[in-house]
Amino acid sequence: MKISGFIIIRNAVINDYPVTEAIRSVLPLVDEMIVSIGDSEDDTVGLIRAIASDKIRIVHSVWDPALRKGGQVLAVETDKAFAHVSPDADWAFYIQADEVVHEKYYPAILEAARKYKDQKEVEGLLFKYTHFYGTYNYVGDSRRWYNREIRIIRNDKTIRSYKDAQGFRKDGRKLNVKLIDAHIYHYGWVKSPKQMLQKQKNIGKFWRSDEEWEQFLTESDFWDFNNEFDSLAKFNETHPAVMQDRITKQNWKIELDISRKRFSFKNRILYYIEKATGKRLFDYRNYKILR
């Protein structure tokens, strides 16, 4: 069995992406790692080259600013990176630049990849998600955070990235997938208030019109985490080993009130049903789970 990894990145230093942690977290699982580096204004190339692994293969790309509406450019770049995956790979493991795999999930991931390798009806493996917010101590626990997504796909080049690269489709239809007992840890919302706003200003143009983006650029000098969540919970487990150095270097403090819940009536009901039953009702799913 051969697994290839692939990732896209641009301006990793400016936006303080944990991209080296993302890459290092999947290296033990893959036979090669395709890193597609966009035209950056910082030393993203040097950052990636500093990772000591002969599995890494760097390719270069130029992002098309005309494709920024709805984050379309991210899907285009993901497809371009996927095209570099070796033809003899069975699976392709897609990881985003702010996502990390905990080493405790390695056995489950490899077991599933082996189990379904020859079951061609299984087009992808579906991961559960843990979204961190503000600091490494809080996680989003409401419906506004997607709770599952495809991150391993069959090495079938007719599979394409969907919308803003959150998921994948084949010939326009949803992929048939198996849910596995492994989480992706998403750290995209863990930054200092100043760095968080700067990141939003840097990447916000990929989702906003020119007018909306110009207005956003004139807003405050820091991100107010207290005003941007509906429900949080404390995180009491361990982080991936590759994240320990970054966590140790955290130089900001944020205290968030996890007792505060800000829902519409409908979402409040759905939230408590999910907590009581473990089932998320009426959720959008960009995949079809095979039973």
Short mmCIF file of C-alpha atoms in Angstrom, two decimals:
data_model
loop_
_atom_site.label_atom_id
_atom_site.label_comp_id
_atom_site.label_asym_id
_atom_site.label_seq_id
_atom_site.Cartn_x
_atom_site.Cartn_y
_atom_site.Cartn_z
CA MET A 1 0.00 0.00 0.00
CA LYS A 2 1.26 3.45 -0.90
CA ILE A 3 -0.10 6.70 0.55
CA SER A 4 0.90 10.10 -0.81
CA GLY A 5 0.35 13.32 1.07
CA PHE A 6 -0.36 16.70 -0.51
CA ILE A 7 -0.80 20.24 0.76
CA ILE A 8 -0.96 23.79 -0.59
CA ILE A 9 0.57 26.81 1.12
CA ARG A 10 1.25 30.48 0.41
CA ASN A 11 2.68 33.16 2.73
CA ALA A 12 3.09 30.73 5.61
CA VAL A 13 5.40 33.03 7.59
CA ILE A 14 3.32 36.19 7.19
CA ASN A 15 0.12 34.41 8.24
CA ASP A 16 1.79 32.23 10.90
CA TYR A 17 0.40 28.96 9.60
CA PRO A 18 1.40 25.81 11.52
CA VAL A 19 2.25 24.29 8.13
CA THR A 20 5.47 22.60 9.23
CA GLU A 21 3.53 20.94 12.05
CA ALA A 22 0.83 19.89 9.57
CA ILE A 23 3.38 18.32 7.24
CA ARG A 24 5.37 16.64 10.01
CA SER A 25 2.18 15.18 11.48
CA VAL A 26 1.40 13.20 8.32
CA LEU A 27 4.95 12.27 7.28
CA PRO A 28 4.91 9.01 9.31
CA LEU A 29 1.80 7.95 7.36
CA VAL A 30 2.88 8.74 3.80
CA ASP A 31 5.50 7.57 1.32
CA GLU A 32 5.81 10.99 -0.30
CA MET A 33 4.62 14.49 0.56
CA ILE A 34 3.75 16.94 -2.21
CA VAL A 35 4.05 20.55 -1.00
CA SER A 36 2.69 23.04 -3.50
CA ILE A 37 4.02 26.50 -2.66
CA GLY A 38 2.23 29.49 -4.11
CA ASP A 39 3.87 32.76 -5.10
CA SER A 40 4.70 34.05 -1.62
CA GLU A 41 5.91 37.37 -0.27
CA ASP A 42 7.95 35.69 2.48
CA ASP A 43 10.36 32.76 2.85
CA THR A 44 7.76 30.01 2.76
CA VAL A 45 10.12 27.98 0.57
CA GLY A 46 12.90 28.18 3.18
CA LEU A 47 10.45 27.20 5.91
CA ILE A 48 9.46 24.02 4.07
CA ARG A 49 13.01 23.16 3.02
CA ALA A 50 14.05 23.25 6.67
CA ILE A 51 11.92 20.16 7.37
CA ALA A 52 14.32 17.23 7.48
CA SER A 53 12.65 14.62 5.28
CA ASP A 54 13.46 13.10 1.93
CA LYS A 55 9.75 12.33 1.48
CA ILE A 56 8.99 15.99 0.71
CA ARG A 57 8.70 17.07 -2.91
CA ILE A 58 8.23 20.81 -3.43
CA VAL A 59 6.36 22.09 -6.47
CA HIS A 60 5.69 25.72 -7.29
CA SER A 61 2.50 27.44 -8.37
CA VAL A 62 1.13 30.90 -9.13
CA TRP A 63 -2.27 31.65 -7.62
CA ASP A 64 -4.78 33.34 -9.92
CA PRO A 65 -6.32 36.37 -8.13
CA ALA A 66 -9.21 36.34 -10.58
CA LEU A 67 -10.45 33.09 -8.95
CA ARG A 68 -10.75 34.46 -5.45
CA LYS A 69 -14.57 34.64 -5.24
CA GLY A 70 -15.87 32.06 -2.78
CA GLY A 71 -12.36 30.74 -2.22
CA GLN A 72 -12.35 29.09 -5.66
CA VAL A 73 -8.59 29.55 -6.02
CA LEU A 74 -8.04 27.18 -3.08
CA ALA A 75 -9.83 24.37 -4.88
CA VAL A 76 -7.91 25.05 -8.09
CA GLU A 77 -4.59 24.95 -6.22
CA THR A 78 -5.60 21.78 -4.39
CA ASP A 79 -6.35 20.07 -7.71
CA LYS A 80 -2.99 21.22 -9.08
CA ALA A 81 -1.20 19.73 -6.06
CA PHE A 82 -3.18 16.48 -6.31
CA ALA A 83 -2.07 16.16 -9.95
CA HIS A 84 1.53 15.77 -8.72
CA VAL A 85 0.70 12.70 -6.60
CA SER A 86 2.56 9.68 -7.97
CA PRO A 87 0.45 7.42 -10.23
CA ASP A 88 1.28 4.32 -8.18
CA ALA A 89 -0.18 5.70 -4.94
CA ASP A 90 -3.31 3.97 -3.66
CA TRP A 91 -4.47 6.84 -1.46
CA ALA A 92 -3.82 10.59 -1.28
CA PHE A 93 -3.85 12.26 2.15
CA TYR A 94 -4.85 15.92 1.87
CA ILE A 95 -3.97 18.14 4.81
CA GLN A 96 -4.53 21.87 5.05
CA ALA A 97 -1.89 24.26 6.39
CA ASP A 98 -3.66 24.76 9.72
CA GLU A 99 -4.60 21.10 10.33
CA VAL A 100 -2.61 18.55 12.33
CA VAL A 101 -3.00 14.81 12.95
CA HIS A 102 -2.42 13.51 16.47
CA GLU A 103 -0.06 10.54 16.54
CA LYS A 104 -2.55 8.57 18.63
CA TYR A 105 -4.69 8.21 15.49
CA TYR A 106 -1.95 6.73 13.28
CA PRO A 107 -2.96 3.07 13.88
CA ALA A 108 -6.63 3.72 13.08
CA ILE A 109 -5.78 5.65 9.92
CA LEU A 110 -3.42 2.99 8.58
CA GLU A 111 -5.80 0.19 9.50
CA ALA A 112 -8.64 1.86 7.56
CA ALA A 113 -6.42 2.59 4.56
CA ARG A 114 -5.38 -1.07 4.39
CA LYS A 115 -8.89 -2.38 5.02
CA TYR A 116 -10.51 -0.40 2.20
CA LYS A 117 -7.61 -0.30 -0.28
CA ASP A 118 -9.13 -2.92 -2.57
CA GLN A 119 -12.77 -1.96 -1.97
CA LYS A 120 -13.08 0.35 -4.96
CA GLU A 121 -16.53 1.53 -3.94
CA VAL A 122 -14.84 3.37 -1.05
CA GLU A 123 -13.65 6.61 -2.63
CA GLY A 124 -12.46 8.37 0.50
CA LEU A 125 -11.99 8.23 4.25
CA LEU A 126 -13.96 10.62 6.45
CA PHE A 127 -12.34 12.17 9.54
CA LYS A 128 -13.90 13.71 12.61
CA TYR A 129 -12.87 17.27 13.51
CA THR A 130 -11.74 19.18 16.57
CA HIS A 131 -11.65 22.95 16.07
CA PHE A 132 -9.54 25.05 18.46
CA TYR A 133 -10.45 28.65 19.09
CA GLY A 134 -8.56 31.59 20.57
CA THR A 135 -6.02 29.51 22.47
CA TYR A 136 -5.11 25.83 22.66
CA ASN A 137 -7.49 25.44 25.63
CA TYR A 138 -10.83 26.02 23.90
CA VAL A 139 -12.73 24.14 21.18
CA GLY A 140 -15.84 25.05 19.24
CA ASP A 141 -18.68 22.69 20.09
CA SER A 142 -21.58 24.07 18.07
CA ARG A 143 -23.04 23.47 14.62
CA ARG A 144 -21.17 26.38 13.11
CA TRP A 145 -18.05 24.14 13.11
CA TYR A 146 -18.10 21.32 10.57
CA ASN A 147 -17.68 18.05 12.45
CA ARG A 148 -16.54 15.74 9.61
CA GLU A 149 -14.65 16.06 6.36
CA ILE A 150 -12.87 13.92 3.77
CA ARG A 151 -9.10 14.03 4.05
CA ILE A 152 -7.98 10.79 2.38
CA ILE A 153 -9.13 10.16 -1.18
CA ARG A 154 -8.48 7.41 -3.66
CA ASN A 155 -5.76 8.30 -6.17
CA ASP A 156 -8.29 8.90 -8.91
CA LYS A 157 -7.55 12.10 -10.81
CA THR A 158 -11.21 12.49 -11.77
CA ILE A 159 -11.84 13.38 -8.12
CA ARG A 160 -11.77 17.16 -7.78
CA SER A 161 -11.63 19.64 -4.93
CA TYR A 162 -15.02 21.21 -4.21
CA LYS A 163 -15.86 24.91 -3.76
CA ASP A 164 -13.21 26.39 -1.40
CA ALA A 165 -11.30 23.11 -0.96
CA GLN A 166 -13.17 21.90 2.09
CA GLY A 167 -14.12 18.61 0.45
CA PHE A 168 -14.08 16.63 -2.80
CA ARG A 169 -16.43 15.38 -5.51
CA LYS A 170 -16.24 13.05 -8.51
CA ASP A 171 -18.04 13.99 -11.72
CA GLY A 172 -20.01 16.49 -9.66
CA ARG A 173 -21.40 13.95 -7.21
CA LYS A 174 -20.58 13.34 -3.55
CA LEU A 175 -17.92 10.76 -2.77
CA ASN A 176 -18.77 7.42 -1.18
CA VAL A 177 -16.74 7.30 2.03
CA LYS A 178 -16.11 5.37 5.22
CA LEU A 179 -16.08 7.20 8.55
CA ILE A 180 -12.96 6.34 10.55
CA ASP A 181 -12.18 6.77 14.23
CA ALA A 182 -9.64 9.57 13.84
CA HIS A 183 -9.70 13.34 14.27
CA ILE A 184 -8.15 16.23 12.42
CA TYR A 185 -7.12 19.01 14.82
CA HIS A 186 -7.84 22.39 13.23
CA TYR A 187 -5.76 25.30 14.59
CA GLY A 188 -6.73 28.01 12.13
CA TRP A 189 -8.46 30.09 14.82
CA VAL A 190 -5.62 29.96 17.34
CA LYS A 191 -3.58 33.16 17.12
CA SER A 192 -3.01 36.32 19.10
CA PRO A 193 -5.83 38.86 18.59
CA LYS A 194 -3.50 41.04 16.52
CA GLN A 195 -2.18 38.18 14.37
CA MET A 196 -5.70 36.79 13.89
CA LEU A 197 -6.95 40.06 12.45
CA GLN A 198 -3.87 40.36 10.25
CA LYS A 199 -4.43 36.86 8.88
CA GLN A 200 -8.08 37.65 8.17
CA LYS A 201 -7.06 40.79 6.31
CA ASN A 202 -4.46 38.87 4.31
CA ILE A 203 -6.66 35.97 3.25
CA GLY A 204 -10.10 37.59 3.42
CA LYS A 205 -9.80 38.74 -0.18
CA PHE A 206 -10.30 35.14 -1.29
CA TRP A 207 -13.90 35.22 -0.03
CA ARG A 208 -14.92 38.89 -0.28
CA SER A 209 -15.71 41.30 -3.07
CA ASP A 210 -13.39 44.28 -3.58
CA GLU A 211 -15.82 46.56 -1.75
CA GLU A 212 -16.27 44.21 1.21
CA TRP A 213 -12.53 43.63 1.48
CA GLU A 214 -11.68 47.34 1.42
CA GLN A 215 -14.18 47.95 4.21
CA PHE A 216 -12.78 45.05 6.25
CA LEU A 217 -9.25 46.46 5.96
CA THR A 218 -10.34 49.63 7.79
CA GLU A 219 -11.76 47.80 10.81
CA SER A 220 -10.15 47.49 14.25
CA ASP A 221 -6.53 46.63 15.04
CA PHE A 222 -7.27 43.34 16.80
CA TRP A 223 -9.66 40.42 16.60
CA ASP A 224 -12.22 40.27 19.41
CA PHE A 225 -12.53 36.56 20.09
CA ASN A 226 -15.28 37.15 22.66
CA ASN A 227 -17.67 38.43 20.01
CA GLU A 228 -17.09 35.71 17.43
CA PHE A 229 -18.36 32.48 18.99
CA ASP A 230 -21.72 30.99 19.93
CA SER A 231 -20.53 28.08 22.11
CA LEU A 232 -17.20 26.74 23.35
CA ALA A 233 -15.91 23.93 25.56
CA LYS A 234 -12.65 23.43 27.43
CA PHE A 235 -10.12 21.07 25.85
CA ASN A 236 -8.75 18.66 28.44
CA GLU A 237 -6.88 16.17 26.26
CA THR A 238 -3.39 16.18 24.75
CA HIS A 239 -2.20 17.99 21.65
CA PRO A 240 -0.12 16.34 18.92
CA ALA A 241 3.57 16.04 19.76
CA VAL A 242 4.51 18.22 16.78
CA MET A 243 2.51 21.10 18.29
CA GLN A 244 4.25 21.19 21.67
CA ASP A 245 6.92 23.75 20.74
CA ARG A 246 4.37 26.12 19.22
CA ILE A 247 2.10 25.78 22.26
CA THR A 248 5.00 26.50 24.62
CA LYS A 249 5.74 29.71 22.72
CA GLN A 250 2.19 31.08 22.99
CA ASN A 251 2.63 34.68 24.12
CA TRP A 252 -0.95 35.87 24.58
CA LYS A 253 -3.74 35.13 27.03
CA ILE A 254 -7.46 35.06 26.36
CA GLU A 255 -10.13 34.16 28.89
CA LEU A 256 -13.40 33.11 27.26
CA ASP A 257 -16.69 32.47 29.02
CA ILE A 258 -17.70 28.95 28.01
CA SER A 259 -20.94 29.20 30.00
CA ARG A 260 -22.24 31.76 27.53
CA LYS A 261 -24.36 30.32 24.73
CA ARG A 262 -25.56 32.52 21.90
CA PHE A 263 -27.98 30.62 19.68
CA SER A 264 -31.16 31.19 17.76
CA PHE A 265 -34.05 29.21 19.24
CA LYS A 266 -33.77 26.55 16.52
CA ASN A 267 -30.01 26.13 16.91
CA ARG A 268 -30.31 25.97 20.68
CA ILE A 269 -32.72 23.03 20.39
CA LEU A 270 -30.49 21.29 17.83
CA TYR A 271 -27.42 21.90 19.98
CA TYR A 272 -28.90 20.20 23.03
CA ILE A 273 -30.26 17.32 20.95
CA GLU A 274 -26.75 16.74 19.60
CA LYS A 275 -25.23 16.83 23.09
CA ALA A 276 -27.83 14.37 24.38
CA THR A 277 -27.77 11.92 21.48
CA GLY A 278 -24.48 12.47 19.66
CA LYS A 279 -26.42 13.02 16.42
CA ARG A 280 -26.25 16.24 14.42
CA LEU A 281 -29.63 16.66 12.74
CA PHE A 282 -30.21 18.39 9.40
CA ASP A 283 -26.48 18.89 8.86
CA TYR A 284 -25.04 19.60 5.41
CA ARG A 285 -22.90 16.69 4.21
CA ASN A 286 -20.63 16.88 1.21
CA TYR A 287 -20.20 13.09 1.18
CA LYS A 288 -22.16 9.83 1.32
CA ILE A 289 -21.26 7.48 4.17
CA LEU A 290 -21.21 3.81 3.21
CA ARG A 291 -22.63 1.52 5.91
#
